[in-house]
GROMACS .gro file of C-alpha atoms in nm:
model
  285
    1UNK     CA    1  -2.336  -0.518  -0.447
    2UNK     CA    2  -2.424  -0.135  -0.211
    3UNK     CA    3  -2.101   0.029  -0.390
    4UNK     CA    4  -2.084  -0.113  -0.721
    5UNK     CA    5  -2.116   0.162  -0.946
    6UNK     CA    6  -1.880   0.255  -1.094
    7UNK     CA    7  -1.825   0.081  -1.471
    8UNK     CA    8  -1.448  -0.046  -1.406
    9UNK     CA    9  -1.604  -0.230  -1.090
   10UNK     CA   10  -1.916  -0.396  -1.268
   11UNK     CA   11  -1.594  -0.521  -1.479
   12UNK     CA   12  -1.403  -0.581  -1.201
   13UNK     CA   13  -1.711  -0.815  -1.082
   14UNK     CA   14  -1.791  -0.994  -1.332
   15UNK     CA   15  -1.407  -1.067  -1.339
   16UNK     CA   16  -1.468  -1.188  -1.105
   17UNK     CA   17  -1.729  -1.440  -1.160
   18UNK     CA   18  -1.627  -1.582  -1.442
   19UNK     CA   19  -1.217  -1.580  -1.369
   20UNK     CA   20  -1.235  -1.718  -1.004
   21UNK     CA   21  -1.454  -1.956  -1.057
   22UNK     CA   22  -1.488  -2.016  -1.380
   23UNK     CA   23  -1.093  -2.081  -1.358
   24UNK     CA   24  -1.058  -1.943  -1.669
   25UNK     CA   25  -0.770  -1.647  -1.538
   26UNK     CA   26  -0.641  -1.585  -1.208
   27UNK     CA   27  -0.508  -1.242  -1.291
   28UNK     CA   28  -0.794  -0.945  -1.293
   29UNK     CA   29  -0.551  -0.675  -1.274
   30UNK     CA   30  -0.645  -0.326  -1.382
   31UNK     CA   31  -0.410  -0.094  -1.534
   32UNK     CA   32  -0.483   0.260  -1.542
   33UNK     CA   33  -0.451   0.460  -1.861
   34UNK     CA   34  -0.248   0.715  -1.859
   35UNK     CA   35  -0.451   0.949  -2.089
   36UNK     CA   36  -0.755   0.990  -1.886
   37UNK     CA   37  -0.680   0.847  -1.554
   38UNK     CA   38  -0.958   0.591  -1.621
   39UNK     CA   39  -0.870   0.184  -1.607
   40UNK     CA   40  -0.878  -0.112  -1.773
   41UNK     CA   41  -0.880  -0.428  -1.747
   42UNK     CA   42  -0.582  -0.580  -1.935
   43UNK     CA   43  -0.505  -0.837  -2.096
   44UNK     CA   44  -0.427  -1.210  -2.131
   45UNK     CA   45  -0.113  -1.183  -2.274
   46UNK     CA   46  -0.006  -0.926  -2.017
   47UNK     CA   47  -0.152  -1.165  -1.726
   48UNK     CA   48   0.007  -1.425  -1.795
   49UNK     CA   49   0.344  -1.247  -1.639
   50UNK     CA   50   0.152  -1.127  -1.313
   51UNK     CA   51   0.122  -1.226  -0.967
   52UNK     CA   52  -0.210  -1.343  -0.960
   53UNK     CA   53  -0.459  -1.229  -0.667
   54UNK     CA   54  -0.801  -1.364  -0.541
   55UNK     CA   55  -1.123  -1.306  -0.458
   56UNK     CA   56  -1.230  -1.290  -0.100
   57UNK     CA   57  -1.619  -1.377   0.007
   58UNK     CA   58  -1.703  -1.150   0.279
   59UNK     CA   59  -1.768  -1.461   0.507
   60UNK     CA   60  -1.470  -1.531   0.443
   61UNK     CA   61  -1.353  -1.205   0.596
   62UNK     CA   62  -1.585  -1.145   0.853
   63UNK     CA   63  -1.512  -1.475   1.028
   64UNK     CA   64  -1.113  -1.431   0.974
   65UNK     CA   65  -1.094  -1.105   1.183
   66UNK     CA   66  -1.363  -1.176   1.470
   67UNK     CA   67  -1.740  -1.005   1.254
   68UNK     CA   68  -1.329  -0.693   1.193
   69UNK     CA   69  -1.309  -0.735   1.627
   70UNK     CA   70  -1.177  -0.398   1.734
   71UNK     CA   71  -0.938  -0.689   1.898
   72UNK     CA   72  -0.819  -0.772   1.574
   73UNK     CA   73  -0.773  -0.309   1.464
   74UNK     CA   74  -0.427  -0.295   1.335
   75UNK     CA   75  -0.403   0.043   1.222
   76UNK     CA   76  -0.646   0.325   1.105
   77UNK     CA   77  -0.624   0.602   0.864
   78UNK     CA   78  -0.897   0.890   0.750
   79UNK     CA   79  -1.014   0.667   0.473
   80UNK     CA   80  -0.927   0.289   0.557
   81UNK     CA   81  -0.915   0.037   0.838
   82UNK     CA   82  -0.669  -0.255   0.888
   83UNK     CA   83  -0.742  -0.556   1.087
   84UNK     CA   84  -0.508  -0.854   1.181
   85UNK     CA   85  -0.703  -1.210   0.971
   86UNK     CA   86  -0.685  -1.584   1.011
   87UNK     CA   87  -0.811  -1.754   0.742
   88UNK     CA   88  -0.924  -2.162   0.812
   89UNK     CA   89  -0.622  -2.267   0.646
   90UNK     CA   90  -0.425  -2.083   0.917
   91UNK     CA   91  -0.227  -1.774   0.610
   92UNK     CA   92  -0.283  -1.450   0.875
   93UNK     CA   93  -0.396  -1.192   0.618
   94UNK     CA   94  -0.455  -0.832   0.672
   95UNK     CA   95  -0.736  -0.657   0.562
   96UNK     CA   96  -0.820  -0.347   0.447
   97UNK     CA   97  -1.174  -0.243   0.451
   98UNK     CA   98  -1.227   0.159   0.277
   99UNK     CA   99  -1.451   0.310   0.537
  100UNK     CA  100  -1.761   0.562   0.561
  101UNK     CA  101  -1.558   0.822   0.639
  102UNK     CA  102  -1.508   0.883   0.222
  103UNK     CA  103  -1.820   0.897  -0.033
  104UNK     CA  104  -1.877   0.627  -0.248
  105UNK     CA  105  -1.663   0.768  -0.542
  106UNK     CA  106  -1.390   0.799  -0.340
  107UNK     CA  107  -1.387   0.433  -0.201
  108UNK     CA  108  -1.336   0.310  -0.552
  109UNK     CA  109  -1.125   0.492  -0.700
  110UNK     CA  110  -0.907   0.463  -0.359
  111UNK     CA  111  -0.974   0.126  -0.493
  112UNK     CA  112  -0.925   0.075  -0.780
  113UNK     CA  113  -0.608   0.286  -0.732
  114UNK     CA  114  -0.432   0.030  -0.534
  115UNK     CA  115  -0.514  -0.266  -0.751
  116UNK     CA  116  -0.456  -0.145  -1.087
  117UNK     CA  117  -0.091   0.012  -0.884
  118UNK     CA  118  -0.049  -0.342  -0.625
  119UNK     CA  119  -0.211  -0.609  -0.868
  120UNK     CA  120   0.063  -0.664  -1.065
  121UNK     CA  121   0.371  -0.615  -0.855
  122UNK     CA  122   0.618  -0.897  -0.724
  123UNK     CA  123   0.911  -0.739  -0.479
  124UNK     CA  124   0.983  -0.936  -0.143
  125UNK     CA  125   1.067  -0.501  -0.039
  126UNK     CA  126   0.725  -0.496  -0.125
  127UNK     CA  127   0.389  -0.597   0.055
  128UNK     CA  128   0.175  -0.877  -0.166
  129UNK     CA  129  -0.190  -0.800  -0.238
  130UNK     CA  130  -0.323  -1.131  -0.187
  131UNK     CA  131  -0.676  -1.028  -0.353
  132UNK     CA  132  -1.009  -0.855  -0.255
  133UNK     CA  133  -1.380  -0.799  -0.180
  134UNK     CA  134  -1.665  -0.666  -0.309
  135UNK     CA  135  -1.949  -0.727  -0.143
  136UNK     CA  136  -2.099  -0.519   0.125
  137UNK     CA  137  -1.839  -0.297   0.099
  138UNK     CA  138  -1.528  -0.281  -0.095
  139UNK     CA  139  -1.157  -0.473   0.076
  140UNK     CA  140  -0.802  -0.507  -0.003
  141UNK     CA  141  -0.667  -0.888   0.132
  142UNK     CA  142  -0.270  -0.837   0.202
  143UNK     CA  143  -0.035  -1.033   0.382
  144UNK     CA  144  -0.047  -0.980   0.707
  145UNK     CA  145   0.318  -0.824   0.837
  146UNK     CA  146   0.373  -0.960   1.140
  147UNK     CA  147   0.566  -0.656   1.302
  148UNK     CA  148   0.370  -0.398   1.256
  149UNK     CA  149   0.549  -0.082   1.080
  150UNK     CA  150   0.834   0.093   1.133
  151UNK     CA  151   0.706   0.383   1.353
  152UNK     CA  152   0.538   0.162   1.592
  153UNK     CA  153   0.885   0.019   1.676
  154UNK     CA  154   1.061   0.354   1.647
  155UNK     CA  155   0.811   0.538   1.885
  156UNK     CA  156   0.536   0.381   2.044
  157UNK     CA  157   0.725   0.106   2.216
  158UNK     CA  158   1.020   0.092   2.413
  159UNK     CA  159   1.265  -0.184   2.372
  160UNK     CA  160   1.292  -0.261   2.719
  161UNK     CA  161   0.972  -0.461   2.617
  162UNK     CA  162   1.102  -0.852   2.666
  163UNK     CA  163   0.847  -0.925   2.340
  164UNK     CA  164   1.070  -0.661   2.065
  165UNK     CA  165   1.395  -0.705   2.006
  166UNK     CA  166   1.570  -0.360   2.025
  167UNK     CA  167   1.591  -0.164   1.712
  168UNK     CA  168   1.991  -0.250   1.723
  169UNK     CA  169   2.192  -0.071   1.415
  170UNK     CA  170   2.212  -0.361   1.196
  171UNK     CA  171   1.892  -0.405   1.199
  172UNK     CA  172   1.790  -0.050   1.100
  173UNK     CA  173   2.065  -0.121   0.832
  174UNK     CA  174   1.829  -0.436   0.741
  175UNK     CA  175   1.551  -0.190   0.718
  176UNK     CA  176   1.699   0.081   0.496
  177UNK     CA  177   1.799  -0.111   0.218
  178UNK     CA  178   1.534  -0.343   0.154
  179UNK     CA  179   1.301  -0.041   0.147
  180UNK     CA  180   1.568   0.085  -0.104
  181UNK     CA  181   1.581  -0.202  -0.330
  182UNK     CA  182   1.168  -0.193  -0.264
  183UNK     CA  183   1.155   0.174  -0.418
  184UNK     CA  184   1.439   0.077  -0.665
  185UNK     CA  185   1.208  -0.277  -0.794
  186UNK     CA  186   0.913   0.051  -0.785
  187UNK     CA  187   1.097   0.376  -0.982
  188UNK     CA  188   1.342   0.074  -1.217
  189UNK     CA  189   1.269  -0.233  -1.305
  190UNK     CA  190   0.882  -0.271  -1.252
  191UNK     CA  191   0.656  -0.212  -1.639
  192UNK     CA  192   0.545   0.056  -1.556
  193UNK     CA  193   0.685   0.316  -1.356
  194UNK     CA  194   0.511   0.344  -0.971
  195UNK     CA  195   0.536   0.615  -0.784
  196UNK     CA  196   0.448   0.591  -0.451
  197UNK     CA  197   0.444   0.927  -0.281
  198UNK     CA  198   0.418   0.838   0.117
  199UNK     CA  199   0.704   0.687   0.180
  200UNK     CA  200   0.677   0.747   0.529
  201UNK     CA  201   0.784   0.522   0.870
  202UNK     CA  202   0.379   0.400   0.899
  203UNK     CA  203   0.364   0.271   0.533
  204UNK     CA  204   0.730   0.075   0.623
  205UNK     CA  205   0.564  -0.258   0.746
  206UNK     CA  206   0.850  -0.541   0.869
  207UNK     CA  207   0.806  -0.908   0.885
  208UNK     CA  208   0.913  -1.167   1.130
  209UNK     CA  209   1.252  -1.147   1.098
  210UNK     CA  210   1.254  -0.782   1.064
  211UNK     CA  211   1.209  -0.718   0.665
  212UNK     CA  212   1.055  -0.447   0.561
  213UNK     CA  213   0.731  -0.405   0.315
  214UNK     CA  214   0.684  -0.118   0.092
  215UNK     CA  215   0.257  -0.060   0.192
  216UNK     CA  216  -0.049   0.181   0.114
  217UNK     CA  217  -0.045   0.275  -0.268
  218UNK     CA  218  -0.388   0.491  -0.237
  219UNK     CA  219  -0.095   0.791  -0.330
  220UNK     CA  220   0.050   0.590  -0.576
  221UNK     CA  221   0.098   0.734  -0.958
  222UNK     CA  222   0.179   0.584  -1.315
  223UNK     CA  223   0.457   0.744  -1.545
  224UNK     CA  224   0.473   0.639  -1.862
  225UNK     CA  225   0.829   0.621  -2.021
  226UNK     CA  226   0.792   0.865  -2.201
  227UNK     CA  227   0.680   1.138  -1.933
  228UNK     CA  228   0.965   1.320  -1.760
  229UNK     CA  229   0.721   1.358  -1.423
  230UNK     CA  230   0.318   1.411  -1.329
  231UNK     CA  231   0.206   1.745  -1.207
  232UNK     CA  232  -0.089   1.657  -0.998
  233UNK     CA  233  -0.303   1.881  -0.797
  234UNK     CA  234  -0.355   1.852  -0.510
  235UNK     CA  235  -0.154   1.802  -0.311
  236UNK     CA  236  -0.173   1.496  -0.116
  237UNK     CA  237   0.095   1.284   0.133
  238UNK     CA  238   0.208   1.383   0.505
  239UNK     CA  239   0.358   1.694   0.613
  240UNK     CA  240   0.736   1.656   0.662
  241UNK     CA  241   0.799   1.447   0.389
  242UNK     CA  242   0.674   1.602   0.097
  243UNK     CA  243   0.975   1.723  -0.196
  244UNK     CA  244   1.006   2.059  -0.209
  245UNK     CA  245   0.963   2.029  -0.567
  246UNK     CA  246   0.594   1.832  -0.553
  247UNK     CA  247   0.465   2.034  -0.218
  248UNK     CA  248   0.514   2.472  -0.415
  249UNK     CA  249   0.464   2.249  -0.826
  250UNK     CA  250   0.320   1.988  -0.778
  251UNK     CA  251   0.574   1.742  -1.023
  252UNK     CA  252   0.566   1.443  -0.896
  253UNK     CA  253   0.896   1.140  -1.002
  254UNK     CA  254   1.085   0.907  -0.878
  255UNK     CA  255   1.292   1.182  -0.682
  256UNK     CA  256   0.980   1.252  -0.492
  257UNK     CA  257   1.015   0.896  -0.322
  258UNK     CA  258   1.400   0.977  -0.280
  259UNK     CA  259   1.311   1.311  -0.074
  260UNK     CA  260   1.064   1.102   0.156
  261UNK     CA  261   1.310   0.758   0.174
  262UNK     CA  262   1.577   1.049   0.271
  263UNK     CA  263   1.384   1.192   0.538
  264UNK     CA  264   1.370   0.831   0.650
  265UNK     CA  265   1.668   0.763   0.684
  266UNK     CA  266   1.679   1.054   0.897
  267UNK     CA  267   1.399   0.900   1.137
  268UNK     CA  268   1.591   0.526   1.115
  269UNK     CA  269   1.911   0.690   1.202
  270UNK     CA  270   1.775   0.914   1.492
  271UNK     CA  271   1.513   0.824   1.665
  272UNK     CA  272   1.259   1.132   1.589
  273UNK     CA  273   0.969   1.204   1.434
  274UNK     CA  274   0.975   1.377   1.085
  275UNK     CA  275   0.733   1.647   1.258
  276UNK     CA  276   0.818   1.795   1.642
  277UNK     CA  277   0.642   1.915   1.834
  278UNK     CA  278   0.713   2.257   1.811
  279UNK     CA  279   0.616   2.161   1.393
  280UNK     CA  280   0.979   2.190   1.297
  281UNK     CA  281   1.028   1.936   1.000
  282UNK     CA  282   1.254   1.635   1.044
  283UNK     CA  283   1.485   1.721   0.725
  284UNK     CA  284   1.591   2.106   0.891
  285UNK     CA  285   1.641   2.012   1.160
   0.00000   0.00000   0.00000
């Protein structure tokens, strides 16, 4: 258990053995303490109202991804790689592997943040967490979105490709509405408000029927009901999508995501990238 060092991960491993193997509790969700950014195991009563996720063995995901073959690599960022996998029952999954590019402490923090945020959400326009693996590294397992990201369809492929239907206006409208519904759910319907902080076309994934799903909650923050905003440093996110009050003052609330969603809409309508070759932001265009 190379990366199991913090108390939170030790408790997660304990929960894995006690709950997933024993069957007493099928949820195991971490919650963030708004006072000190630490995590705690949610109570059984709270967990009973939440969607379940399970523990995967390393062997399962190793076989599913064909030993993390480069041919199965579908996405790569600064701190993670995403692989397509197929389970024994034929279910397609996406395996997010936290990479060695960051410290073990950063891995653990990102891992717990994403589980603590997305582990209890349930909405058709938010990517569903299927489970996790903490053997031989840290892994998050999600449903596989067969059409990839909106960014890929807008910028990386041509409409003439026979295997990819063009992004017509009806499809773009559907994607915009679905993404808005997902954001509304995170901001207004969740028991605890979630601010995503990195809404962009590459984080909006698409199902086979072009239903959008908000993904990548590595930067997400809880916003307690009694708080009007978070004050955050350092500033993290994607240039071209950062709201002015966040970029200049570190102020984070629902408007942070709404601003980024507006940039996303401009990108959908214009087909232009959020930042062009001259480094001009799309919202300034």
